[in-house]
């Protein structure tokens, strides 16, 4: 009889440990808490304050990404003999006009520009990511401390050459772009297009966004999917609930 009781107790302990183990595994896979674990401040998968699964909100977050970052990864195609190879390099890219279509300063000798210049219509793709300094709770749907729990966006579109005056005449648009770049990257002053450039031939361009693909973080907390042109370029500052998402 005693052996039976001991056996029953062992089975009960084993079942309890199994339940706890299953709960922890599901918690990790689903980025959720088991009941009673909400008090832990060390859990990196704590449910974000703001959860969203719609493309409209994702477009607002994407615009914030573009507005906050001053460096973009440019993805182009490099023709090497009979092969086409994907190539990615960073470039200075700033949303100087707050339009969602960032301005880029290209040095014409760079691989990025040479790859872009040979493409019809300057079609290319720009990827914006968030670095470690942005791993904070201000991003809607974010899981701070995890790169995969943070938002990122891939924007697809085409480049438009900006025909702005050089040093020989005052151009308000050129002055605005120059001041915009100098505020973020002071060293770029010697690269600006115009007669004063004694370093390399360069050009101002605007990347006109046509569409995008957005990953807000973990799928249970943030939108993952396509972004349309109209939603992305919508003037989100008109949204009455904007403050609730800290955008």
Tab-separated table of C-alpha atoms in Angstrom:
chain	number	residue	atom	x	y	z
A	1	UNK	CA	0.000	0.000	0.000
A	2	UNK	CA	2.849	2.359	0.886
A	3	UNK	CA	4.578	1.665	-2.417
A	4	UNK	CA	1.348	2.506	-4.249
A	5	UNK	CA	1.097	5.835	-2.415
A	6	UNK	CA	4.726	6.672	-3.196
A	7	UNK	CA	4.151	5.785	-6.832
A	8	UNK	CA	1.039	7.986	-6.958
A	9	UNK	CA	2.961	10.885	-5.398
A	10	UNK	CA	5.770	10.514	-7.931
A	11	UNK	CA	3.299	10.478	-10.796
A	12	UNK	CA	1.635	13.619	-9.420
A	13	UNK	CA	4.963	15.465	-9.166
A	14	UNK	CA	5.894	14.382	-12.697
A	15	UNK	CA	2.589	15.662	-14.074
A	16	UNK	CA	3.038	19.003	-12.292
A	17	UNK	CA	6.537	19.438	-13.706
A	18	UNK	CA	5.269	18.515	-17.167
A	19	UNK	CA	2.566	21.184	-17.004
A	20	UNK	CA	5.067	23.830	-15.883
A	21	UNK	CA	7.494	22.801	-18.614
A	22	UNK	CA	4.780	22.962	-21.257
A	23	UNK	CA	3.730	26.396	-20.046
A	24	UNK	CA	7.280	27.731	-20.314
A	25	UNK	CA	7.715	26.307	-23.802
A	26	UNK	CA	4.459	27.823	-25.024
A	27	UNK	CA	5.378	31.104	-23.378
A	28	UNK	CA	8.572	31.297	-25.427
A	29	UNK	CA	7.045	30.145	-28.713
A	30	UNK	CA	4.039	32.449	-28.489
A	31	UNK	CA	5.851	35.361	-26.834
A	32	UNK	CA	3.232	35.248	-24.057
A	33	UNK	CA	3.109	34.867	-20.284
A	34	UNK	CA	1.672	31.984	-18.349
A	35	UNK	CA	-0.922	32.922	-15.774
A	36	UNK	CA	0.676	34.510	-12.732
A	37	UNK	CA	3.914	35.478	-14.496
A	38	UNK	CA	2.907	39.061	-15.361
A	39	UNK	CA	4.674	40.398	-12.282
A	40	UNK	CA	8.104	39.519	-13.652
A	41	UNK	CA	9.918	42.572	-14.993
A	42	UNK	CA	12.729	40.486	-16.452
A	43	UNK	CA	10.643	38.614	-19.011
A	44	UNK	CA	11.628	39.928	-22.475
A	45	UNK	CA	8.322	38.740	-23.955
A	46	UNK	CA	6.090	40.932	-21.831
A	47	UNK	CA	3.006	41.935	-23.771
A	48	UNK	CA	3.541	45.378	-25.389
A	49	UNK	CA	1.374	48.238	-24.212
A	50	UNK	CA	0.059	48.853	-27.737
A	51	UNK	CA	-0.895	45.923	-29.980
A	52	UNK	CA	-1.917	46.441	-33.618
A	53	UNK	CA	-2.538	44.200	-36.597
A	54	UNK	CA	-3.715	46.684	-39.253
A	55	UNK	CA	-1.756	48.098	-42.184
A	56	UNK	CA	-2.880	51.664	-41.463
A	57	UNK	CA	-1.099	51.736	-38.108
A	58	UNK	CA	1.843	49.868	-39.623
A	59	UNK	CA	2.145	52.603	-42.249
A	60	UNK	CA	2.382	55.205	-39.493
A	61	UNK	CA	5.117	53.213	-37.775
A	62	UNK	CA	6.932	52.824	-41.111
A	63	UNK	CA	6.827	56.592	-41.653
A	64	UNK	CA	8.310	57.067	-38.196
A	65	UNK	CA	11.085	54.611	-39.049
A	66	UNK	CA	11.926	56.570	-42.185
A	67	UNK	CA	11.727	59.878	-40.349
A	68	UNK	CA	13.943	58.777	-37.441
A	69	UNK	CA	16.718	57.109	-39.405
A	70	UNK	CA	19.386	58.994	-41.357
A	71	UNK	CA	21.058	55.935	-42.901
A	72	UNK	CA	19.378	53.420	-45.209
A	73	UNK	CA	20.492	50.113	-46.657
A	74	UNK	CA	20.226	50.280	-50.455
A	75	UNK	CA	19.641	46.986	-52.243
A	76	UNK	CA	20.615	46.977	-55.913
A	77	UNK	CA	21.475	44.499	-58.645
A	78	UNK	CA	25.012	44.179	-59.943
A	79	UNK	CA	25.499	42.854	-63.460
A	80	UNK	CA	28.596	40.647	-63.455
A	81	UNK	CA	29.071	39.014	-66.831
A	82	UNK	CA	26.012	36.884	-67.458
A	83	UNK	CA	25.061	36.839	-63.787
A	84	UNK	CA	23.020	39.262	-61.704
A	85	UNK	CA	24.151	39.536	-58.095
A	86	UNK	CA	22.280	41.234	-55.252
A	87	UNK	CA	24.318	43.991	-53.589
A	88	UNK	CA	23.604	46.008	-50.436
A	89	UNK	CA	25.438	49.045	-49.069
A	90	UNK	CA	24.389	51.806	-46.647
A	91	UNK	CA	23.766	55.370	-47.788
A	92	UNK	CA	22.790	58.626	-46.108
A	93	UNK	CA	19.016	58.907	-46.524
A	94	UNK	CA	16.950	61.551	-44.723
A	95	UNK	CA	13.257	62.400	-44.957
A	96	UNK	CA	14.041	66.094	-45.406
A	97	UNK	CA	10.538	67.017	-46.640
A	98	UNK	CA	8.614	64.871	-44.127
A	99	UNK	CA	6.882	63.206	-47.060
A	100	UNK	CA	7.947	59.603	-46.490
A	101	UNK	CA	10.092	59.827	-49.655
A	102	UNK	CA	13.655	60.249	-48.357
A	103	UNK	CA	16.400	62.300	-50.009
A	104	UNK	CA	19.727	60.591	-50.693
A	105	UNK	CA	23.137	62.025	-51.501
A	106	UNK	CA	24.921	59.715	-53.938
A	107	UNK	CA	28.590	59.822	-54.864
A	108	UNK	CA	28.585	58.861	-58.526
A	109	UNK	CA	31.587	56.572	-58.180
A	110	UNK	CA	29.810	54.399	-55.581
A	111	UNK	CA	28.649	50.906	-56.461
A	112	UNK	CA	25.107	51.763	-55.397
A	113	UNK	CA	24.818	54.679	-57.798
A	114	UNK	CA	26.453	52.838	-60.697
A	115	UNK	CA	24.028	49.954	-60.226
A	116	UNK	CA	21.066	52.321	-60.007
A	117	UNK	CA	22.103	54.471	-62.984
A	118	UNK	CA	22.038	51.537	-65.412
A	119	UNK	CA	18.502	50.531	-64.420
A	120	UNK	CA	15.592	51.851	-66.420
A	121	UNK	CA	13.725	54.456	-64.408
A	122	UNK	CA	16.212	54.112	-61.548
A	123	UNK	CA	14.123	51.287	-60.066
A	124	UNK	CA	15.586	49.863	-56.886
A	125	UNK	CA	14.744	48.918	-53.309
A	126	UNK	CA	15.556	50.546	-49.991
A	127	UNK	CA	15.483	48.748	-46.657
A	128	UNK	CA	15.203	50.697	-43.394
A	129	UNK	CA	16.063	49.035	-40.111
A	130	UNK	CA	16.223	50.141	-36.474
A	131	UNK	CA	19.513	49.896	-34.596
A	132	UNK	CA	20.029	48.917	-30.948
A	133	UNK	CA	19.547	52.486	-29.714
A	134	UNK	CA	15.887	52.168	-30.707
A	135	UNK	CA	15.258	49.076	-28.571
A	136	UNK	CA	12.776	50.858	-26.289
A	137	UNK	CA	9.118	50.667	-25.390
A	138	UNK	CA	8.113	53.716	-27.432
A	139	UNK	CA	7.579	51.667	-30.572
A	140	UNK	CA	4.015	50.320	-30.828
A	141	UNK	CA	3.976	46.536	-30.603
A	142	UNK	CA	7.663	46.446	-29.704
A	143	UNK	CA	9.341	43.820	-27.534
A	144	UNK	CA	12.398	45.730	-26.243
A	145	UNK	CA	15.618	43.767	-26.031
A	146	UNK	CA	14.916	41.640	-29.094
A	147	UNK	CA	15.865	42.604	-32.643
A	148	UNK	CA	13.090	40.381	-33.965
A	149	UNK	CA	10.601	42.070	-31.677
A	150	UNK	CA	11.277	45.502	-33.209
A	151	UNK	CA	9.806	47.071	-36.365
A	152	UNK	CA	11.538	47.205	-39.753
A	153	UNK	CA	10.344	47.951	-43.260
A	154	UNK	CA	11.404	47.276	-46.823
A	155	UNK	CA	10.384	50.044	-49.207
A	156	UNK	CA	10.145	49.556	-52.964
A	157	UNK	CA	10.045	52.379	-55.477
A	158	UNK	CA	12.156	54.458	-57.845
A	159	UNK	CA	14.680	57.300	-57.698
A	160	UNK	CA	14.034	60.806	-58.955
A	161	UNK	CA	16.902	63.151	-59.717
A	162	UNK	CA	16.596	66.470	-57.887
A	163	UNK	CA	17.609	69.273	-60.245
A	164	UNK	CA	18.699	71.831	-57.676
A	165	UNK	CA	21.135	74.693	-58.249
A	166	UNK	CA	24.749	74.477	-57.171
A	167	UNK	CA	26.990	77.115	-55.634
A	168	UNK	CA	26.411	79.584	-58.456
A	169	UNK	CA	22.882	80.541	-57.364
A	170	UNK	CA	20.762	80.434	-54.231
A	171	UNK	CA	18.104	77.747	-54.405
A	172	UNK	CA	15.753	77.478	-51.389
A	173	UNK	CA	15.166	73.761	-51.995
A	174	UNK	CA	18.893	73.070	-52.271
A	175	UNK	CA	19.560	75.088	-49.110
A	176	UNK	CA	16.890	73.139	-47.216
A	177	UNK	CA	18.357	69.803	-48.309
A	178	UNK	CA	21.892	70.872	-47.443
A	179	UNK	CA	20.914	72.053	-43.972
A	180	UNK	CA	18.974	68.830	-43.469
A	181	UNK	CA	22.030	66.717	-44.260
A	182	UNK	CA	24.431	68.879	-42.275
A	183	UNK	CA	22.267	68.535	-39.182
A	184	UNK	CA	22.682	64.744	-39.290
A	185	UNK	CA	26.037	64.263	-41.056
A	186	UNK	CA	28.356	67.258	-40.844
A	187	UNK	CA	31.031	65.667	-43.028
A	188	UNK	CA	28.765	65.642	-46.077
A	189	UNK	CA	29.248	69.387	-46.673
A	190	UNK	CA	32.253	68.809	-48.901
A	191	UNK	CA	30.329	66.303	-51.036
A	192	UNK	CA	27.355	68.444	-52.037
A	193	UNK	CA	26.717	68.775	-55.793
A	194	UNK	CA	27.937	72.026	-57.308
A	195	UNK	CA	31.082	73.906	-58.207
A	196	UNK	CA	32.294	73.839	-54.593
A	197	UNK	CA	32.651	70.056	-54.608
A	198	UNK	CA	36.354	69.293	-54.874
A	199	UNK	CA	36.116	65.671	-53.747
A	200	UNK	CA	33.767	63.591	-55.916
A	201	UNK	CA	30.990	64.145	-58.414
A	202	UNK	CA	27.686	63.705	-56.591
A	203	UNK	CA	23.938	63.997	-57.082
A	204	UNK	CA	20.813	64.623	-55.006
A	205	UNK	CA	18.033	62.077	-55.455
A	206	UNK	CA	14.643	61.406	-53.935
A	207	UNK	CA	13.464	57.850	-53.384
A	208	UNK	CA	9.772	57.801	-54.318
A	209	UNK	CA	8.069	55.000	-52.422
A	210	UNK	CA	5.603	52.886	-54.407
A	211	UNK	CA	4.925	50.111	-51.886
A	212	UNK	CA	6.521	48.294	-48.990
A	213	UNK	CA	6.656	45.229	-46.799
A	214	UNK	CA	6.493	45.735	-43.045
A	215	UNK	CA	7.467	43.569	-40.075
A	216	UNK	CA	6.341	45.186	-36.830
A	217	UNK	CA	7.981	42.644	-34.547
A	218	UNK	CA	6.442	39.446	-33.220
A	219	UNK	CA	3.371	38.592	-35.261
A	220	UNK	CA	1.144	38.218	-32.209
A	221	UNK	CA	1.657	41.858	-31.282
A	222	UNK	CA	2.251	43.806	-34.500
A	223	UNK	CA	1.278	43.812	-38.168
A	224	UNK	CA	3.347	41.848	-40.679
A	225	UNK	CA	2.532	42.285	-44.358
A	226	UNK	CA	2.303	44.598	-47.342
A	227	UNK	CA	1.954	48.389	-47.230
A	228	UNK	CA	0.082	50.202	-49.978
A	229	UNK	CA	1.160	53.482	-51.539
A	230	UNK	CA	-1.912	55.443	-50.397
A	231	UNK	CA	-1.712	54.291	-46.789
A	232	UNK	CA	2.000	54.945	-46.575
A	233	UNK	CA	1.766	58.490	-47.954
A	234	UNK	CA	-1.381	59.402	-46.030
A	235	UNK	CA	-0.924	62.448	-43.776
A	236	UNK	CA	-1.143	60.514	-40.523
A	237	UNK	CA	-0.727	63.660	-38.443
A	238	UNK	CA	-4.469	64.148	-39.013
A	239	UNK	CA	-5.320	61.025	-37.026
A	240	UNK	CA	-7.129	61.926	-33.812
A	241	UNK	CA	-5.703	58.891	-31.972
A	242	UNK	CA	-2.109	59.577	-32.936
A	243	UNK	CA	-0.961	60.366	-29.408
A	244	UNK	CA	-2.111	56.990	-28.105
A	245	UNK	CA	0.580	55.281	-30.164
A	246	UNK	CA	3.366	57.776	-29.482
A	247	UNK	CA	3.895	58.351	-33.203
